[in-house]
mmCIF file of C-alpha atoms in Angstrom:
data_model
loop_
_atom_site.group_PDB
_atom_site.id
_atom_site.type_symbol
_atom_site.label_atom_id
_atom_site.label_comp_id
_atom_site.label_asym_id
_atom_site.label_seq_id
_atom_site.Cartn_x
_atom_site.Cartn_y
_atom_site.Cartn_z
ATOM 1 C CA GLU Z 228 133.275 -123.221 86.614
ATOM 2 C CA ILE Z 229 129.478 -122.722 86.530
ATOM 3 C CA GLU Z 230 129.383 -123.418 82.782
ATOM 4 C CA ASN Z 231 131.391 -126.591 83.337
ATOM 5 C CA LEU Z 232 129.003 -127.769 86.059
ATOM 6 C CA GLU Z 233 125.958 -126.902 83.954
ATOM 7 C CA SER Z 234 127.335 -128.899 81.017
ATOM 8 C CA GLN Z 235 127.491 -131.979 83.271
ATOM 9 C CA ILE Z 236 123.816 -131.812 84.253
ATOM 10 C CA PRO Z 237 122.139 -134.855 82.671
ATOM 11 C CA VAL Z 238 119.250 -134.296 80.290
ATOM 12 C CA VAL Z 239 116.080 -135.530 81.947
ATOM 13 C CA PRO Z 240 113.512 -136.653 79.377
ATOM 14 C CA PRO Z 241 109.957 -135.421 79.830
ATOM 15 C CA LEU Z 242 107.405 -137.750 81.339
ATOM 16 C CA PRO Z 243 105.544 -139.658 78.642
ATOM 17 C CA GLN Z 244 102.016 -138.566 77.860
ATOM 18 C CA LEU Z 245 99.797 -141.562 77.144
ATOM 19 C CA THR Z 246 96.638 -139.739 76.075
ATOM 20 C CA CYS Z 247 95.485 -136.464 74.618
ATOM 21 C CA ASP Z 248 92.057 -134.960 74.073
ATOM 22 C CA ASP Z 249 91.395 -131.598 72.429
ATOM 23 C CA ALA Z 250 94.420 -131.503 70.087
ATOM 24 C CA THR Z 251 94.983 -130.165 66.593
ATOM 25 C CA PRO Z 252 96.571 -132.480 64.012
ATOM 26 C CA GLU Z 253 99.823 -130.487 64.339
ATOM 27 C CA SER Z 254 99.750 -130.884 68.109
ATOM 28 C CA ILE Z 255 99.172 -134.634 67.727
ATOM 29 C CA CYS Z 256 102.297 -134.818 65.533
ATOM 30 C CA HIS Z 257 104.293 -133.023 68.229
ATOM 31 C CA LEU Z 258 102.915 -135.326 70.952
ATOM 32 C CA LEU Z 259 103.795 -138.377 68.851
ATOM 33 C CA SER Z 260 107.351 -137.095 68.409
ATOM 34 C CA CYS Z 261 107.706 -136.702 72.198
ATOM 35 C CA ASN Z 262 106.239 -140.118 73.097
ATOM 36 C CA ASP Z 263 108.063 -142.764 71.036
ATOM 37 C CA GLU Z 264 105.593 -142.105 68.217
ATOM 38 C CA ARG Z 265 102.608 -143.436 70.176
ATOM 39 C CA ILE Z 266 99.593 -141.592 71.618
ATOM 40 C CA THR Z 267 95.927 -142.238 72.289
ATOM 41 C CA LEU Z 268 93.362 -139.588 71.485
ATOM 42 C CA SER Z 269 90.650 -140.288 74.033
ATOM 43 C CA SER Z 270 87.554 -138.185 74.578
ATOM 44 C CA ALA Z 271 84.009 -138.289 75.845
ATOM 45 C CA GLU Z 272 83.046 -135.945 72.990
ATOM 46 C CA PRO Z 273 83.565 -136.124 69.208
ATOM 47 C CA GLU Z 274 85.483 -132.805 68.962
ATOM 48 C CA PHE Z 275 88.299 -134.474 67.069
ATOM 49 C CA PHE Z 276 86.050 -134.715 64.005
ATOM 50 C CA ASP Z 277 85.859 -130.889 64.119
ATOM 51 C CA MET Z 278 89.657 -130.703 64.357
ATOM 52 C CA MET Z 279 90.068 -133.042 61.393
ATOM 53 C CA MET Z 280 87.638 -131.057 59.309
ATOM 54 C CA GLY Z 281 89.503 -127.807 59.994
ATOM 55 C CA ARG Z 282 88.094 -126.133 63.089
ATOM 56 C CA TYR Z 283 90.793 -123.465 62.894
ATOM 57 C CA SER Z 284 91.721 -123.611 59.217
ATOM 58 C CA LYS Z 285 88.454 -124.571 57.460
ATOM 59 C CA THR Z 286 90.497 -127.094 55.451
ATOM 60 C CA PRO Z 287 90.473 -130.812 56.348
ATOM 61 C CA ASN Z 288 93.807 -132.055 57.712
ATOM 62 C CA LEU Z 289 93.609 -135.845 57.750
ATOM 63 C CA GLY Z 290 97.239 -136.832 57.151
ATOM 64 C CA ILE Z 291 98.309 -137.824 60.653
ATOM 65 C CA TYR Z 292 95.015 -139.606 61.318
ATOM 66 C CA LEU Z 293 95.387 -141.712 58.163
ATOM 67 C CA LYS Z 294 99.109 -142.372 58.582
ATOM 68 C CA GLY Z 295 98.831 -142.917 62.337
ATOM 69 C CA HIS Z 296 96.398 -145.760 61.730
ATOM 70 C CA GLU Z 297 98.772 -147.587 59.385
ATOM 71 C CA GLY Z 298 102.077 -146.573 60.983
ATOM 72 C CA ASP Z 299 103.202 -144.826 57.767
ATOM 73 C CA SER Z 300 106.014 -142.290 58.012
ATOM 74 C CA HIS Z 301 104.957 -138.652 58.321
ATOM 75 C CA LYS Z 302 106.980 -135.479 57.939
ATOM 76 C CA GLU Z 303 105.501 -132.158 58.945
ATOM 77 C CA ASN Z 304 106.977 -128.743 58.270
ATOM 78 C CA ARG Z 305 105.123 -125.653 59.446
ATOM 79 C CA LYS Z 306 106.281 -122.032 59.437
ATOM 80 C CA SER Z 307 105.330 -121.616 63.078
ATOM 81 C CA GLY Z 308 107.057 -124.686 64.527
ATOM 82 C CA ARG Z 309 109.994 -127.018 64.269
ATOM 83 C CA PRO Z 310 109.922 -129.823 61.676
ATOM 84 C CA VAL Z 311 108.538 -133.145 62.897
ATOM 85 C CA SER Z 312 109.652 -136.425 61.344
ATOM 86 C CA LEU Z 313 107.854 -139.611 62.369
ATOM 87 C CA SER Z 314 108.996 -142.979 61.044
ATOM 88 C CA ALA Z 315 106.126 -145.223 62.220
ATOM 89 C CA PRO Z 316 103.542 -143.228 64.223
ATOM 90 C CA LEU Z 317 100.733 -145.109 65.927
ATOM 91 C CA LEU Z 318 97.624 -143.153 66.825
ATOM 92 C CA THR Z 319 94.827 -144.854 68.736
ATOM 93 C CA ILE Z 320 91.489 -143.056 68.845
ATOM 94 C CA VAL Z 321 88.796 -143.829 71.424
ATOM 95 C CA VAL Z 322 85.786 -141.515 71.322
ATOM 96 C CA MET Z 323 82.400 -141.785 72.980
ATOM 97 C CA ALA Z 324 80.212 -140.024 70.455
ATOM 98 C CA GLN Z 325 76.492 -139.575 70.156
ATOM 99 C CA PRO Z 326 74.935 -141.360 67.146
ATOM 100 C CA GLU Z 327 74.119 -137.984 65.566
ATOM 101 C CA ALA Z 328 77.805 -136.981 65.674
ATOM 102 C CA ILE Z 329 78.789 -140.223 63.949
ATOM 103 C CA GLU Z 330 76.108 -139.672 61.308
ATOM 104 C CA GLU Z 331 77.406 -136.125 60.750
ATOM 105 C CA ALA Z 332 80.967 -137.420 60.314
ATOM 106 C CA GLY Z 333 79.656 -140.068 57.925
ATOM 107 C CA SER Z 334 78.071 -137.385 55.784
ATOM 108 C CA GLN Z 335 81.458 -135.723 55.169
ATOM 109 C CA ARG Z 336 82.556 -136.837 51.696
ATOM 110 C CA VAL Z 337 86.240 -136.248 52.389
ATOM 111 C CA LEU Z 338 86.210 -138.545 55.453
ATOM 112 C CA LYS Z 339 84.609 -141.364 53.466
ATOM 113 C CA GLY Z 340 86.492 -140.696 50.245
ATOM 114 C CA ARG Z 341 89.933 -140.841 51.852
ATOM 115 C CA GLY Z 342 89.069 -143.984 53.791
ATOM 116 C CA LEU Z 343 89.214 -142.485 57.265
ATOM 117 C CA LEU Z 344 85.851 -143.755 58.520
ATOM 118 C CA ALA Z 345 86.626 -147.294 57.320
ATOM 119 C CA ARG Z 346 89.463 -147.386 59.865
ATOM 120 C CA PHE Z 347 87.148 -147.092 62.857
ATOM 121 C CA LEU Z 348 85.188 -149.720 64.730
ATOM 122 C CA PHE Z 349 81.831 -148.174 65.551
ATOM 123 C CA VAL Z 350 79.765 -149.579 68.407
ATOM 124 C CA LEU Z 351 76.206 -148.345 68.899
ATOM 125 C CA PRO Z 352 74.732 -149.891 72.049
ATOM 126 C CA PRO Z 353 71.042 -149.516 72.784
ATOM 127 C CA SER Z 354 70.129 -146.309 74.566
ATOM 128 C CA PRO Z 355 69.878 -146.695 78.367
ATOM 129 C CA VAL Z 356 67.521 -143.710 78.623
ATOM 130 C CA GLY Z 357 64.554 -144.612 80.788
ATOM 131 C CA TYR Z 358 65.869 -147.788 82.388
ATOM 132 C CA ARG Z 359 69.311 -147.322 83.886
ATOM 133 C CA ASP Z 360 70.033 -147.264 87.607
ATOM 134 C CA CYS Z 361 70.930 -143.843 88.948
ATOM 135 C CA VAL Z 362 73.083 -145.398 91.652
ATOM 136 C CA SER Z 363 75.607 -147.879 90.328
ATOM 137 C CA ARG Z 364 76.972 -150.774 92.298
ATOM 138 C CA PRO Z 365 80.635 -150.564 93.316
ATOM 139 C CA ILE Z 366 83.113 -152.488 91.174
ATOM 140 C CA PRO Z 367 84.287 -155.620 92.987
ATOM 141 C CA PRO Z 368 87.949 -155.265 94.055
ATOM 142 C CA ALA Z 369 88.969 -158.430 92.168
ATOM 143 C CA ILE Z 370 87.604 -157.063 88.874
ATOM 144 C CA GLU Z 371 89.177 -153.662 89.503
ATOM 145 C CA GLN Z 372 92.548 -155.330 90.177
ATOM 146 C CA ARG Z 373 92.262 -157.530 87.085
ATOM 147 C CA TYR Z 374 91.511 -154.447 84.945
ATOM 148 C CA GLU Z 375 94.511 -152.598 86.406
ATOM 149 C CA ASP Z 376 96.760 -155.628 85.852
ATOM 150 C CA CYS Z 377 95.595 -155.860 82.238
ATOM 151 C CA LEU Z 378 96.336 -152.171 81.586
ATOM 152 C CA ARG Z 379 99.741 -152.400 83.258
ATOM 153 C CA SER Z 380 100.661 -155.477 81.225
ATOM 154 C CA MET Z 381 99.742 -153.683 77.977
ATOM 155 C CA LEU Z 382 101.803 -150.640 78.986
ATOM 156 C CA ALA Z 383 104.747 -152.903 79.847
ATOM 157 C CA VAL Z 384 104.974 -154.390 76.343
ATOM 158 C CA PRO Z 385 108.303 -153.127 75.013
ATOM 159 C CA ILE Z 386 108.371 -150.980 71.902
ATOM 160 C CA LEU Z 387 109.923 -152.774 68.924
ATOM 161 C CA LYS Z 388 112.793 -150.820 67.348
ATOM 162 C CA ASP Z 389 114.478 -151.243 63.980
ATOM 163 C CA GLU Z 390 118.243 -151.151 63.355
ATOM 164 C CA PHE Z 391 118.123 -147.330 63.418
ATOM 165 C CA ASP Z 392 116.363 -147.309 66.826
ATOM 166 C CA ARG Z 393 113.080 -146.132 65.287
ATOM 167 C CA PRO Z 394 109.854 -147.496 66.778
ATOM 168 C CA GLN Z 395 108.133 -150.184 64.733
ATOM 169 C CA PRO Z 396 104.477 -151.230 64.849
ATOM 170 C CA ARG Z 397 103.335 -154.529 66.308
ATOM 171 C CA LEU Z 398 100.868 -156.329 64.115
ATOM 172 C CA ILE Z 399 97.756 -157.877 65.608
ATOM 173 C CA ARG Z 400 96.435 -160.673 63.471
ATOM 174 C CA ILE Z 401 92.758 -161.588 63.690
ATOM 175 C CA SER Z 402 91.812 -165.217 63.164
ATOM 176 C CA GLN Z 403 88.978 -166.257 60.878
ATOM 177 C CA GLY Z 404 86.904 -167.128 63.947
ATOM 178 C CA ALA Z 405 87.449 -163.679 65.431
ATOM 179 C CA ALA Z 406 86.615 -162.028 62.130
#
């Protein structure tokens, strides 16, 4: 009777994880497989460059970063884990890095040669050292609400699926004026 009752317990899917931080390429593949093939790597430090370049293996592992930018299929088979098959993974990377860290990444031939660095938008604002306020003004409630509404509307955009129920990328076209 217990087995019968246990077999009727519905499978509860795990809560989605929207972002990750200090993750190996293999871990990113696993996270993508658990989150409809979408994840954002977001960090205040450029550690992910170390992960890409082989922090634990000393061999660059760029596959998921390259394929996750384009939404190309990716299959991963490792001795220590279950196989992961991704049909159209989308990996967004947002990193706040010091200019020296970006220069170091730019000096890595493999990152340039395989086209990884060309897939990033780099923004180098002027340094605020010496003239920023130590006490910031509070964000006006209307702006805070507008920001929250914008984030919620982006998260509410449904995931496109193909005829096999696999997630498909949405294309963002940039006009000539925007370019």
